[in-house]
Short mmCIF file of C-alpha atoms and ligand atoms in Angstrom, two decimals:
data_model
loop_
_atom_site.label_atom_id
_atom_site.label_comp_id
_atom_site.label_asym_id
_atom_site.label_seq_id
_atom_site.Cartn_x
_atom_site.Cartn_y
_atom_site.Cartn_z
CA MET A 1 -28.24 2.31 14.82
CA ASN A 2 -30.59 3.29 11.91
CA ILE A 3 -27.98 3.59 8.84
CA THR A 4 -28.40 4.48 5.28
CA VAL A 5 -25.67 3.50 2.87
CA VAL A 6 -26.08 5.40 -0.72
CA GLY A 7 -24.79 3.48 -3.75
CA SER A 8 -24.74 -0.33 -3.75
CA GLY A 9 -21.30 -1.02 -5.34
CA TYR A 10 -17.84 -3.11 -3.93
CA VAL A 11 -17.72 0.01 -1.15
CA GLY A 12 -21.60 0.51 -0.32
CA LEU A 13 -22.95 -3.11 -0.48
CA VAL A 14 -20.02 -4.39 1.56
CA THR A 15 -20.38 -1.40 4.35
CA GLY A 16 -23.89 -1.71 4.35
CA ALA A 17 -23.77 -5.83 5.12
CA CYS A 18 -20.97 -5.70 7.35
CA ILE A 19 -22.62 -2.81 9.37
CA ALA A 20 -26.04 -4.63 9.39
CA GLU A 21 -24.09 -7.68 10.59
CA MET A 22 -23.40 -5.80 13.58
CA GLY A 23 -26.78 -5.46 14.62
CA ASN A 24 -27.68 -2.03 12.97
CA THR A 25 -30.81 -1.89 10.50
CA VAL A 26 -28.97 -0.67 7.18
CA TYR A 27 -30.80 0.38 4.00
CA CYS A 28 -28.58 0.37 0.78
CA VAL A 29 -30.06 2.54 -1.76
CA ASP A 30 -28.92 2.50 -5.49
CA VAL A 31 -30.31 4.41 -8.45
CA ASP A 32 -29.81 1.22 -10.12
CA LYS A 33 -33.19 -0.34 -10.41
CA SER A 34 -32.00 -3.91 -11.79
CA LYS A 35 -29.32 -3.83 -9.09
CA ILE A 36 -31.76 -3.56 -6.16
CA GLU A 37 -34.29 -5.70 -7.48
CA ASN A 38 -31.76 -8.57 -7.66
CA LEU A 39 -30.24 -7.72 -4.40
CA LYS A 40 -33.52 -8.34 -3.02
CA GLN A 41 -33.81 -11.98 -4.43
CA GLY A 42 -29.92 -12.46 -3.05
CA ILE A 43 -28.65 -11.99 -6.65
CA LEU A 44 -25.42 -9.99 -5.74
CA PRO A 45 -24.10 -7.43 -8.49
CA ILE A 46 -20.35 -8.60 -7.77
CA TYR A 47 -18.17 -11.45 -6.87
CA GLU A 48 -16.80 -10.78 -3.55
CA PRO A 49 -15.78 -13.82 -0.91
CA GLY A 50 -18.33 -14.05 2.07
CA LEU A 51 -20.26 -11.23 0.64
CA GLU A 52 -23.21 -13.16 -0.51
CA GLU A 53 -23.98 -14.84 2.92
CA ILE A 54 -23.88 -11.90 4.86
CA VAL A 55 -25.83 -10.28 2.52
CA THR A 56 -28.59 -13.21 2.23
CA GLU A 57 -28.38 -13.66 6.26
CA ASN A 58 -29.08 -10.04 7.34
CA HIS A 59 -31.60 -9.35 4.70
CA SER A 60 -33.79 -12.36 5.82
CA SER A 61 -33.26 -11.43 9.36
CA GLY A 62 -34.53 -7.94 8.11
CA ARG A 63 -31.61 -5.64 9.08
CA LEU A 64 -30.49 -4.95 5.84
CA LEU A 65 -33.04 -3.52 3.27
CA PHE A 66 -32.88 -2.67 -0.39
CA THR A 67 -34.34 0.69 -2.24
CA THR A 68 -34.08 2.93 -4.81
CA SER A 69 -35.94 5.33 -2.61
CA LEU A 70 -33.68 7.79 -0.13
CA SER A 71 -36.97 9.02 1.18
CA GLU A 72 -38.11 5.60 2.31
CA ALA A 73 -34.42 5.18 3.78
CA ALA A 74 -34.62 8.57 5.27
CA GLU A 75 -37.08 7.88 8.23
CA GLN A 76 -34.96 7.64 11.32
CA CYS A 77 -31.76 7.41 9.68
CA GLU A 78 -28.73 8.65 12.20
CA VAL A 79 -26.01 8.29 9.67
CA TYR A 80 -26.04 8.38 6.07
CA PHE A 81 -22.88 6.78 4.07
CA ILE A 82 -22.13 8.31 0.40
CA ALA A 83 -20.34 5.48 -1.47
CA VAL A 84 -21.13 6.14 -5.07
CA GLY A 85 -18.41 6.17 -7.76
CA THR A 86 -15.79 8.95 -8.23
CA PRO A 87 -14.58 8.11 -11.49
CA PRO A 88 -12.09 10.10 -13.49
CA GLY A 89 -13.09 12.91 -15.94
CA GLU A 90 -11.67 13.94 -18.87
CA ASP A 91 -8.60 15.53 -17.04
CA GLY A 92 -8.27 13.09 -14.53
CA SER A 93 -9.97 15.06 -11.90
CA ALA A 94 -12.11 13.13 -9.79
CA ASP A 95 -15.67 13.44 -10.83
CA LEU A 96 -17.98 14.60 -8.14
CA ARG A 97 -21.56 14.64 -9.63
CA TYR A 98 -22.76 11.36 -8.15
CA VAL A 99 -21.49 12.25 -4.67
CA LEU A 100 -22.78 15.72 -4.80
CA GLU A 101 -26.33 14.42 -6.29
CA VAL A 102 -26.57 12.13 -3.20
CA ALA A 103 -25.61 15.17 -0.98
CA ARG A 104 -28.57 17.25 -2.74
CA GLN A 105 -31.00 13.98 -2.44
CA ILE A 106 -30.05 13.87 1.35
CA GLY A 107 -31.27 17.38 1.73
CA ASP A 108 -34.05 17.31 -0.03
CA THR A 109 -35.11 13.98 2.15
CA MET A 110 -33.47 14.10 6.04
CA THR A 111 -36.10 14.08 8.73
CA GLY A 112 -33.77 14.72 11.50
CA PRO A 113 -30.57 15.37 12.60
CA ALA A 114 -27.98 12.92 10.95
CA ILE A 115 -24.16 12.81 10.09
CA VAL A 116 -23.38 12.59 6.66
CA VAL A 117 -20.31 10.56 5.84
CA ASN A 118 -18.69 10.46 2.76
CA LYS A 119 -16.80 7.12 2.07
CA SER A 120 -16.28 7.62 -1.67
CA THR A 121 -12.74 9.07 -2.40
CA VAL A 122 -12.88 12.55 -3.06
CA PRO A 123 -10.40 15.47 -3.06
CA VAL A 124 -9.45 17.57 -0.31
CA GLY A 125 -12.37 20.03 0.18
CA THR A 126 -15.18 17.83 -0.96
CA ALA A 127 -16.76 17.61 2.34
CA ASP A 128 -17.47 21.59 2.48
CA LEU A 129 -18.91 20.94 -0.88
CA VAL A 130 -21.19 17.98 0.58
CA ARG A 131 -22.29 20.54 3.39
CA ALA A 132 -23.19 23.16 1.24
CA ALA A 133 -25.37 20.84 -1.31
CA VAL A 134 -27.16 19.53 1.79
CA THR A 135 -27.52 22.86 3.11
CA GLU A 136 -28.88 24.49 0.29
CA ARG A 137 -31.65 21.69 -0.21
CA LEU A 138 -32.50 21.94 3.38
CA GLU A 139 -32.98 25.74 3.13
CA ALA A 140 -35.22 25.18 -0.06
CA ARG A 141 -37.14 23.40 2.29
CA GLY A 142 -37.39 25.93 4.66
CA SER A 143 -35.76 23.56 7.42
CA ASP A 144 -32.80 23.78 9.91
CA ILE A 145 -32.26 20.15 10.58
CA ALA A 146 -28.87 19.90 12.10
CA PHE A 147 -26.13 17.53 10.21
CA SER A 148 -22.24 16.99 10.22
CA VAL A 149 -20.13 16.11 7.42
CA VAL A 150 -17.65 13.51 8.50
CA SER A 151 -14.83 11.97 5.84
CA ASN A 152 -14.03 8.25 6.43
CA PRO A 153 -12.43 6.78 3.68
CA GLU A 154 -12.44 3.27 2.88
CA PHE A 155 -9.50 0.96 2.67
CA LEU A 156 -10.69 -2.51 1.79
CA LYS A 157 -9.15 -3.98 -1.43
CA GLU A 158 -11.37 -5.92 -3.64
CA GLY A 159 -11.22 -9.70 -3.60
CA ALA A 160 -10.69 -9.77 0.68
CA ALA A 161 -13.53 -6.97 1.31
CA VAL A 162 -15.57 -8.53 3.43
CA ASP A 163 -12.60 -9.39 5.31
CA ASP A 164 -10.82 -6.13 5.30
CA PHE A 165 -13.73 -4.36 6.44
CA MET A 166 -14.62 -6.64 9.58
CA HIS A 167 -10.79 -6.30 10.54
CA PRO A 168 -10.05 -2.99 9.52
CA ASP A 169 -5.83 -1.89 9.67
CA ARG A 170 -7.30 1.43 10.89
CA ILE A 171 -10.40 3.50 10.81
CA VAL A 172 -9.51 7.04 9.64
CA ILE A 173 -12.34 9.42 10.70
CA GLY A 174 -12.19 13.42 9.53
CA ALA A 175 -14.50 15.30 11.89
CA ASP A 176 -14.93 18.54 13.27
CA ASN A 177 -17.22 18.25 16.17
CA GLU A 178 -17.22 15.73 19.23
CA HIS A 179 -20.81 14.60 18.82
CA ALA A 180 -19.62 13.37 15.26
CA ARG A 181 -16.82 11.51 16.61
CA GLN A 182 -18.92 9.66 19.22
CA VAL A 183 -21.33 8.24 17.15
CA MET A 184 -18.77 7.20 14.39
CA SER A 185 -16.80 5.54 17.17
CA ALA A 186 -20.16 3.85 18.55
CA LEU A 187 -20.65 2.65 15.08
CA TYR A 188 -17.30 1.02 14.71
CA ALA A 189 -16.62 -0.33 18.46
CA PRO A 190 -17.64 -3.78 17.30
CA PHE A 191 -14.96 -4.10 14.32
CA ILE A 192 -12.14 -3.20 16.56
CA ARG A 193 -12.91 -4.70 20.16
CA ASN A 194 -9.47 -6.31 20.38
CA ARG A 195 -7.40 -3.49 19.45
CA PRO A 196 -8.54 0.12 19.05
CA ARG A 197 -7.31 1.71 15.79
CA THR A 198 -9.66 4.55 15.07
CA MET A 199 -7.51 7.83 14.27
CA PHE A 200 -9.38 11.20 14.54
CA MET A 201 -8.10 14.01 12.47
CA GLY A 202 -9.19 16.73 10.41
CA ILE A 203 -11.84 16.53 7.38
CA ARG A 204 -9.18 17.48 4.79
CA ASP A 205 -6.58 15.39 6.54
CA ALA A 206 -8.78 12.45 6.21
CA GLU A 207 -9.64 12.96 2.61
CA MET A 208 -5.93 13.53 1.86
CA THR A 209 -5.08 10.31 3.54
CA LYS A 210 -6.94 8.18 1.40
CA TYR A 211 -5.02 9.69 -1.89
CA ALA A 212 -1.87 9.42 -0.26
CA ALA A 213 -2.60 5.32 1.00
CA ASN A 214 -3.24 4.67 -2.51
CA ALA A 215 -0.34 6.62 -4.54
CA MET A 216 1.82 5.08 -1.83
CA LEU A 217 1.26 1.87 -2.86
CA ALA A 218 1.20 2.69 -6.41
CA THR A 219 4.34 3.99 -6.09
CA LYS A 220 5.71 0.79 -5.02
CA ILE A 221 4.56 -1.10 -7.56
CA SER A 222 5.89 1.20 -9.91
CA PHE A 223 9.21 1.37 -8.20
CA MET A 224 9.72 -2.46 -8.17
CA ASN A 225 8.49 -2.73 -11.92
CA GLU A 226 11.20 0.10 -12.85
CA ILE A 227 13.94 -2.00 -10.72
CA ALA A 228 12.46 -5.42 -12.77
CA SER A 229 13.22 -3.77 -16.05
CA LEU A 230 16.53 -2.82 -15.17
CA CYS A 231 17.21 -6.41 -13.67
CA GLU A 232 16.22 -7.72 -17.10
CA ARG A 233 19.36 -5.78 -18.53
CA LEU A 234 21.43 -6.87 -15.97
CA ASP A 235 20.90 -10.62 -15.92
CA VAL A 236 19.54 -10.25 -12.12
CA ASP A 237 16.56 -12.27 -10.86
CA VAL A 238 13.92 -9.65 -9.55
CA GLU A 239 12.24 -12.34 -7.67
CA ASN A 240 15.45 -12.48 -5.27
CA VAL A 241 15.81 -8.94 -4.99
CA ARG A 242 12.43 -8.56 -3.66
CA LEU A 243 13.30 -10.89 -0.99
CA GLY A 244 16.13 -9.20 -0.18
CA ILE A 245 14.85 -6.20 -0.15
CA GLY A 246 11.60 -7.06 1.71
CA SER A 247 13.29 -8.45 4.64
CA ASP A 248 14.14 -4.81 5.89
CA GLU A 249 11.27 -3.86 7.73
CA ARG A 250 11.44 -0.36 6.76
CA ILE A 251 10.45 -1.74 3.10
CA GLY A 252 8.34 -4.76 4.15
CA TYR A 253 7.13 -7.50 1.76
CA HIS A 254 4.06 -5.93 0.90
CA PHE A 255 3.14 -4.25 -2.66
CA ILE A 256 6.60 -5.03 -4.23
CA TYR A 257 5.78 -7.84 -6.47
CA ALA A 258 6.84 -6.66 -9.70
CA GLY A 259 4.21 -7.82 -12.69
CA CYS A 260 2.32 -6.44 -15.86
CA GLY A 261 1.30 -3.38 -14.11
CA TYR A 262 -1.48 -2.66 -11.63
CA GLY A 263 -5.09 -2.27 -12.53
CA GLY A 264 -8.39 -2.02 -10.73
CA SER A 265 -10.85 0.80 -10.09
CA CYS A 266 -8.77 2.92 -8.12
CA PHE A 267 -5.35 2.94 -8.07
CA PRO A 268 -5.03 4.44 -11.90
CA LYS A 269 -7.69 6.39 -11.07
CA ASP A 270 -6.57 8.19 -7.97
CA VAL A 271 -3.15 8.47 -8.97
CA LYS A 272 -4.64 10.60 -11.93
CA ALA A 273 -7.12 12.66 -9.34
CA LEU A 274 -3.76 13.46 -7.17
CA ILE A 275 -1.97 14.62 -10.20
CA ASN A 276 -4.82 16.80 -11.01
CA ILE A 277 -5.12 18.18 -7.34
CA ALA A 278 -1.91 19.05 -7.51
CA HIS A 279 -2.10 20.83 -11.03
CA GLN A 280 -4.79 22.51 -9.56
CA ASN A 281 -2.86 23.92 -6.98
CA ASP A 282 0.06 24.79 -9.21
CA PHE A 283 2.50 22.08 -8.11
CA GLU A 284 4.10 19.73 -10.49
CA PRO A 285 3.55 16.27 -8.94
CA LYS A 286 6.75 14.51 -10.89
CA LEU A 287 6.87 11.23 -8.86
CA LEU A 288 3.25 10.64 -9.50
CA GLN A 289 3.44 11.40 -13.04
CA ALA A 290 6.59 8.92 -13.38
CA VAL A 291 4.54 6.48 -11.32
CA GLU A 292 1.59 6.75 -14.00
CA SER A 293 3.68 6.43 -16.98
CA ARG A 294 5.80 3.91 -15.86
CA ASN A 295 2.38 1.71 -15.11
CA ASP A 296 1.07 2.26 -18.63
CA GLN A 297 4.64 0.97 -19.83
CA GLN A 298 4.52 -2.27 -17.79
CA LYS A 299 0.61 -2.98 -19.10
CA HIS A 300 2.29 -3.02 -22.42
CA SER A 301 5.31 -5.59 -21.24
CA LEU A 302 3.46 -8.78 -22.16
CA PHE A 303 2.83 -7.66 -25.58
CA ASN A 304 6.33 -6.49 -26.13
CA LYS A 305 7.79 -9.62 -25.17
CA ILE A 306 5.78 -11.86 -27.29
CA SER A 307 6.22 -9.52 -30.23
CA ALA A 308 10.24 -9.55 -29.90
CA HIS A 309 10.15 -13.40 -29.62
CA PHE A 310 8.09 -13.81 -32.96
CA ASN A 311 10.01 -10.72 -34.49
CA GLY A 312 6.85 -8.81 -34.75
CA ASP A 313 5.17 -11.61 -36.70
CA LEU A 314 2.09 -12.27 -34.78
CA LYS A 315 -0.66 -12.06 -37.44
CA GLY A 316 -2.97 -15.39 -37.53
CA ARG A 317 -1.18 -16.84 -34.32
CA THR A 318 -3.35 -17.88 -31.12
CA PHE A 319 -2.30 -17.26 -27.85
CA ALA A 320 -3.66 -18.84 -24.49
CA VAL A 321 -4.35 -15.85 -21.74
CA TRP A 322 -5.15 -17.32 -18.13
CA GLY A 323 -6.40 -14.47 -16.15
CA LEU A 324 -8.42 -11.84 -17.22
CA ALA A 325 -9.55 -10.00 -13.53
CA PHE A 326 -7.31 -7.30 -12.45
CA LYS A 327 -6.21 -9.09 -9.69
CA PRO A 328 -7.16 -12.79 -8.06
CA GLY A 329 -10.54 -12.89 -5.98
CA THR A 330 -12.58 -10.55 -7.84
CA ASP A 331 -14.82 -10.79 -11.19
CA ASP A 332 -13.56 -6.91 -11.93
CA MET A 333 -11.83 -5.93 -15.08
CA ARG A 334 -11.46 -2.19 -14.56
CA GLU A 335 -8.01 -1.15 -15.97
CA ALA A 336 -6.93 -4.79 -16.10
CA PRO A 337 -3.71 -5.58 -17.49
CA SER A 338 -5.43 -8.24 -19.64
CA VAL A 339 -7.61 -5.76 -21.43
CA VAL A 340 -4.47 -3.86 -22.85
CA LEU A 341 -2.57 -7.26 -23.74
CA ILE A 342 -5.60 -8.88 -25.58
CA ASN A 343 -6.17 -5.80 -27.45
CA SER A 344 -2.55 -5.24 -28.52
CA LEU A 345 -2.71 -9.17 -29.56
CA ILE A 346 -6.18 -8.59 -31.58
CA ASN A 347 -4.86 -5.42 -33.05
CA ALA A 348 -1.71 -7.43 -34.27
CA GLY A 349 -3.78 -10.05 -36.18
CA ALA A 350 -3.98 -12.78 -33.31
CA LYS A 351 -6.36 -14.53 -31.81
CA VAL A 352 -7.24 -14.93 -28.25
CA ARG A 353 -8.49 -17.54 -26.31
CA ALA A 354 -8.82 -16.73 -22.60
CA PHE A 355 -9.94 -17.92 -19.28
CA ASP A 356 -10.63 -16.41 -15.88
CA PRO A 357 -12.26 -18.50 -12.95
CA VAL A 358 -14.71 -15.92 -12.53
CA ALA A 359 -14.68 -13.08 -14.57
CA ARG A 360 -15.58 -14.66 -17.89
CA GLU A 361 -19.19 -12.54 -17.56
CA THR A 362 -17.30 -9.22 -17.24
CA ALA A 363 -15.26 -9.97 -19.93
CA ARG A 364 -18.00 -10.41 -22.61
CA ARG A 365 -19.13 -6.99 -21.90
CA GLU A 366 -15.59 -5.59 -22.01
CA PHE A 367 -14.68 -6.19 -25.95
CA PRO A 368 -16.42 -5.74 -29.13
CA GLU A 369 -19.25 -8.08 -29.64
CA SER A 370 -17.62 -8.62 -33.41
CA TRP A 371 -14.49 -9.99 -32.01
CA PHE A 372 -16.63 -12.76 -30.25
CA ALA A 373 -18.72 -13.02 -33.29
CA ASP A 374 -15.59 -14.14 -36.01
CA GLY A 375 -13.88 -16.03 -33.45
CA ARG A 376 -11.06 -13.29 -32.84
CA LEU A 377 -11.51 -13.71 -29.18
CA GLN A 378 -12.93 -16.58 -27.15
CA ILE A 379 -13.41 -16.88 -23.39
CA VAL A 380 -13.44 -20.38 -22.56
CA GLU A 381 -14.80 -22.58 -19.60
CA GLY A 382 -11.55 -24.49 -18.57
CA GLN A 383 -7.72 -23.15 -18.20
CA TYR A 384 -6.44 -26.12 -20.09
CA GLU A 385 -9.20 -25.74 -23.24
CA ALA A 386 -7.70 -21.83 -23.38
CA ALA A 387 -4.09 -23.90 -24.16
CA ILE A 388 -5.29 -25.76 -27.03
CA ASP A 389 -2.48 -25.30 -30.06
CA ALA A 390 -1.62 -21.84 -28.99
CA ASP A 391 1.57 -20.21 -29.78
CA ALA A 392 2.12 -19.19 -26.08
CA LEU A 393 0.48 -19.12 -22.62
CA PHE A 394 0.40 -15.96 -20.76
CA LEU A 395 -0.13 -15.81 -17.00
CA VAL A 396 -1.92 -12.39 -16.39
CA THR A 397 -3.99 -13.16 -12.84
CA GLU A 398 -2.42 -15.38 -10.54
CA TRP A 399 -5.41 -17.12 -9.38
CA LYS A 400 -4.23 -19.98 -7.27
CA PRO A 401 -5.40 -22.78 -10.03
CA PHE A 402 -2.75 -21.31 -12.48
CA ARG A 403 -0.22 -21.19 -9.89
CA ARG A 404 0.66 -25.11 -10.02
CA PRO A 405 -0.37 -26.21 -13.59
CA ASP A 406 0.13 -29.74 -15.00
CA PHE A 407 2.93 -28.60 -17.17
CA ARG A 408 2.62 -32.04 -19.12
CA ALA A 409 -0.77 -31.43 -20.34
CA LEU A 410 -0.02 -27.87 -21.30
CA LYS A 411 3.03 -28.76 -23.20
CA ARG A 412 0.72 -31.88 -25.10
CA LEU A 413 -1.70 -28.90 -25.66
CA LEU A 414 -0.04 -25.69 -26.74
CA ASN A 415 1.34 -25.67 -30.20
CA THR A 416 4.41 -23.73 -29.17
CA PRO A 417 5.96 -24.74 -25.83
CA LEU A 418 6.08 -20.98 -24.57
CA ILE A 419 4.94 -19.27 -21.72
CA ILE A 420 4.94 -15.44 -20.66
CA ASP A 421 4.41 -15.16 -16.74
CA GLY A 422 3.04 -11.88 -15.99
CA ARG A 423 3.32 -12.54 -12.37
CA ASN A 424 6.57 -14.64 -11.89
CA GLN A 425 4.82 -17.40 -10.65
CA TYR A 426 6.95 -19.99 -12.02
CA ASP A 427 10.60 -20.94 -11.59
CA ARG A 428 12.35 -20.28 -14.47
CA GLU A 429 14.54 -23.90 -14.04
CA GLN A 430 11.30 -25.90 -13.38
CA VAL A 431 9.57 -24.82 -16.59
CA LYS A 432 13.10 -25.22 -18.46
CA LEU A 433 12.95 -28.96 -17.41
CA GLU A 434 9.53 -29.36 -18.14
CA GLY A 435 10.67 -28.29 -21.69
CA PHE A 436 9.14 -24.95 -22.04
CA SER A 437 10.51 -21.09 -23.05
CA TYR A 438 10.06 -18.76 -20.54
CA TYR A 439 9.57 -15.16 -20.18
CA GLY A 440 8.83 -13.11 -16.50
CA ILE A 441 9.13 -10.06 -15.14
CA GLY A 442 12.52 -8.42 -14.65
CA ARG A 443 14.01 -12.02 -14.89
CA GLN A 444 16.26 -13.49 -17.46
CA PRO A 445 14.24 -15.74 -20.37
CA VAL A 446 15.10 -19.14 -20.41
CA HIS A 447 14.87 -21.16 -23.93
CA ALA A 448 13.78 -24.53 -23.85
N1 LIG B 501 -13.96 -0.82 -5.29
C1 LIG B 501 -12.94 -0.43 -4.07
O1 LIG B 501 -12.20 -1.21 -4.01
C2 LIG B 501 -12.68 0.93 -3.81
C3 LIG B 501 -13.60 1.89 -3.92
N2 LIG B 501 -13.40 3.17 -2.96
C4 LIG B 501 -13.95 4.17 -3.73
O2 LIG B 501 -15.56 4.04 -3.14
C5 LIG B 501 -16.09 5.04 -4.11
C6 LIG B 501 -17.21 3.98 -4.69
O3 LIG B 501 -16.39 2.86 -5.42
P1 LIG B 501 -17.02 1.36 -5.95
O4 LIG B 501 -18.07 1.16 -4.69
O5 LIG B 501 -16.13 0.72 -6.29
O6 LIG B 501 -18.04 2.08 -7.23
P2 LIG B 501 -19.37 1.38 -7.77
O7 LIG B 501 -19.24 1.82 -9.02
O8 LIG B 501 -19.13 -0.31 -7.50
O9 LIG B 501 -20.30 1.41 -7.20
C7 LIG B 501 -21.35 2.70 -7.16
C8 LIG B 501 -22.68 2.52 -7.05
O10 LIG B 501 -23.44 3.81 -6.66
C9 LIG B 501 -24.43 3.97 -7.20
N3 LIG B 501 -24.91 5.51 -7.64
C10 LIG B 501 -24.76 6.26 -8.30
N4 LIG B 501 -25.16 7.34 -8.15
C11 LIG B 501 -26.48 7.13 -7.31
C12 LIG B 501 -27.32 7.71 -6.66
N5 LIG B 501 -27.20 9.20 -6.87
N6 LIG B 501 -27.63 7.09 -5.59
C13 LIG B 501 -27.98 6.07 -5.27
N7 LIG B 501 -26.85 5.25 -5.68
C14 LIG B 501 -25.95 5.88 -7.00
C15 LIG B 501 -24.29 3.38 -8.75
O11 LIG B 501 -25.50 2.79 -9.25
C16 LIG B 501 -23.44 2.18 -8.54
O12 LIG B 501 -23.94 0.99 -7.94
C17 LIG B 501 -15.13 5.37 -5.12
O13 LIG B 501 -14.89 6.74 -5.07
C18 LIG B 501 -14.25 4.47 -4.85
O14 LIG B 501 -12.91 5.28 -5.64
C19 LIG B 501 -12.66 3.01 -2.03
C20 LIG B 501 -12.02 2.03 -1.48
C21 LIG B 501 -11.89 0.57 -2.15
O1 LIG B 502 -8.79 2.41 -3.07
C1 LIG B 502 -9.57 1.38 -3.34
O2 LIG B 502 -10.24 1.12 -3.81
C2 LIG B 502 -8.31 0.33 -2.76
O3 LIG B 502 -7.31 0.20 -3.69
C3 LIG B 502 -6.58 -0.91 -3.52
O4 LIG B 502 -7.17 -2.13 -3.50
P1 LIG B 502 -7.41 -3.05 -5.00
O5 LIG B 502 -7.53 -2.06 -5.86
O6 LIG B 502 -8.60 -3.67 -4.64
O7 LIG B 502 -6.33 -3.82 -5.10
P2 LIG B 502 -4.91 -4.57 -4.71
O8 LIG B 502 -4.65 -5.53 -3.88
O9 LIG B 502 -4.40 -3.12 -3.98
O10 LIG B 502 -4.44 -4.47 -6.20
C4 LIG B 502 -4.20 -3.46 -7.12
C5 LIG B 502 -3.61 -3.88 -8.18
O11 LIG B 502 -2.13 -3.72 -8.10
C6 LIG B 502 -1.58 -4.72 -8.61
N1 LIG B 502 -0.10 -5.20 -7.07
C7 LIG B 502 -0.22 -5.41 -6.23
C8 LIG B 502 0.65 -5.48 -5.16
C9 LIG B 502 1.87 -5.85 -5.93
O12 LIG B 502 2.72 -5.94 -5.04
N2 LIG B 502 1.77 -5.55 -7.14
C10 LIG B 502 1.16 -5.49 -7.99
O13 LIG B 502 1.30 -5.18 -9.39
C11 LIG B 502 -2.51 -5.95 -8.51
O14 LIG B 502 -2.53 -7.24 -9.36
C12 LIG B 502 -3.70 -5.35 -8.90
O15 LIG B 502 -3.51 -5.22 -10.09
C13 LIG B 502 -5.82 -0.98 -2.27
O16 LIG B 502 -5.13 -2.07 -1.98
C14 LIG B 502 -7.04 -0.72 -1.14
O17 LIG B 502 -6.74 -0.52 0.02
C15 LIG B 502 -7.91 0.40 -1.17
O18 LIG B 502 -8.89 0.59 -0.41
#
């Protein structure tokens, strides 16, 4: 099939590369000229395991093409994927300007019958807006080319995006006609050969399914963080509680890790958008509001612990931070708990030395230049270098190399043998034996 994917970010580039991998010809279109020029030279805009290989391979074989021009891609295009951002507006609503701009451009340039698939995360009813935008531009050209609009939300996770796309749990297709359902089935057939798991539903149902999925996962995390706070007050270890409840199949082990809060480009944005959708429909979504505010509080938990430990006296101290990305496996720092922690530490007069295996470049763009210039914030090249003369080590992102560190080396390097573990990676008794004081999330601190 001839496919056009508009937007070459996490979702668009992964979708384009994986669909090309299955033998289709795919144009990836983006307005960002430098992104497209780099992609043509094999330079990827994001870090995502396995992505570089399939992008390079399919680009060299001519199945994956990059362009800034939608008209170039429109020739013979059978299916358009819209995969542009839907960032939160000031009121939390999903900003649809990029999606609708792409819909208008499709209407301006399409040359024959096609299916317009919305892959971006969008509020219920957006397919109607997309259909209207395409129609308006087709009518302006005096054209009556037939097209369908389909909702096909994406469920991939950053850090495992290629694997998730290649082996999806389910493919949700919201369509209102048989032809569109058949084309989408054919397109996805190679990804689900061993176990059919395509779910067809109404377009609005598919749009809602995406928000409900993300809100449910965010709710599980906030719930667990709430239980963790209670555990701290009751001398209970949330890690044992997690194992105890996860073993109940109805609850399951996924997404019940207490931590320093969920980040990323989607959970925070999508919970906000769903709250806004509720308000637009005269409904007070109390549970979703609690999920969000619980998470905002949780992102301050690491700072609150260190502040209490040093009785609020953080001025002039230096802190080591391990992990900047919002989760392991990505260089994405959008809404990352590390950002809240580092901002709070520096605003309290402390210095920060931070390390992340892949998000160091992203971090340089995330914080004010002046912090780097006057040494308040250093992004260093090695995890142990971050610990030199620091008054505590924060574990914020559970990258694998942080999971079993050389505690002896750490103890020698740190000024104060203190670990604040935002992901409950360490055994409290072991770190105590190694001579550290330790704070986790939802468990009692230990003091050396
Ligand atoms: N990042 C993720 O893990 C997931 C994201 N989503 C959803 O997918 C959508 C896209 O998200 P990301 O890929 O993370 O966004 P992103 O910000 O990484 O990429 C969006 C791309 O679209 C491009 N773009 C904007 N306007 C354009 C236009 N008129 N024509 C061509 N390109 C244009 C931008 O230059 C950018 O490269 C969002 O709605 C998001 O909620 C869904 C599942 C997973
Ligand atoms: O719509 C999206 O963009 C995507 O959002 C999430 O994927 P992602 O944000 O990439 O990452 P997750 O693995 O879900 O983690 C999100 C955040 O939750 C935190 N988390 C996750 C699990 C957990 O038990 N506890 C916890 O604090 C992570 O540290 C991270 O900050 C969903 O998992 C994807 O299914 C969805 O497609």
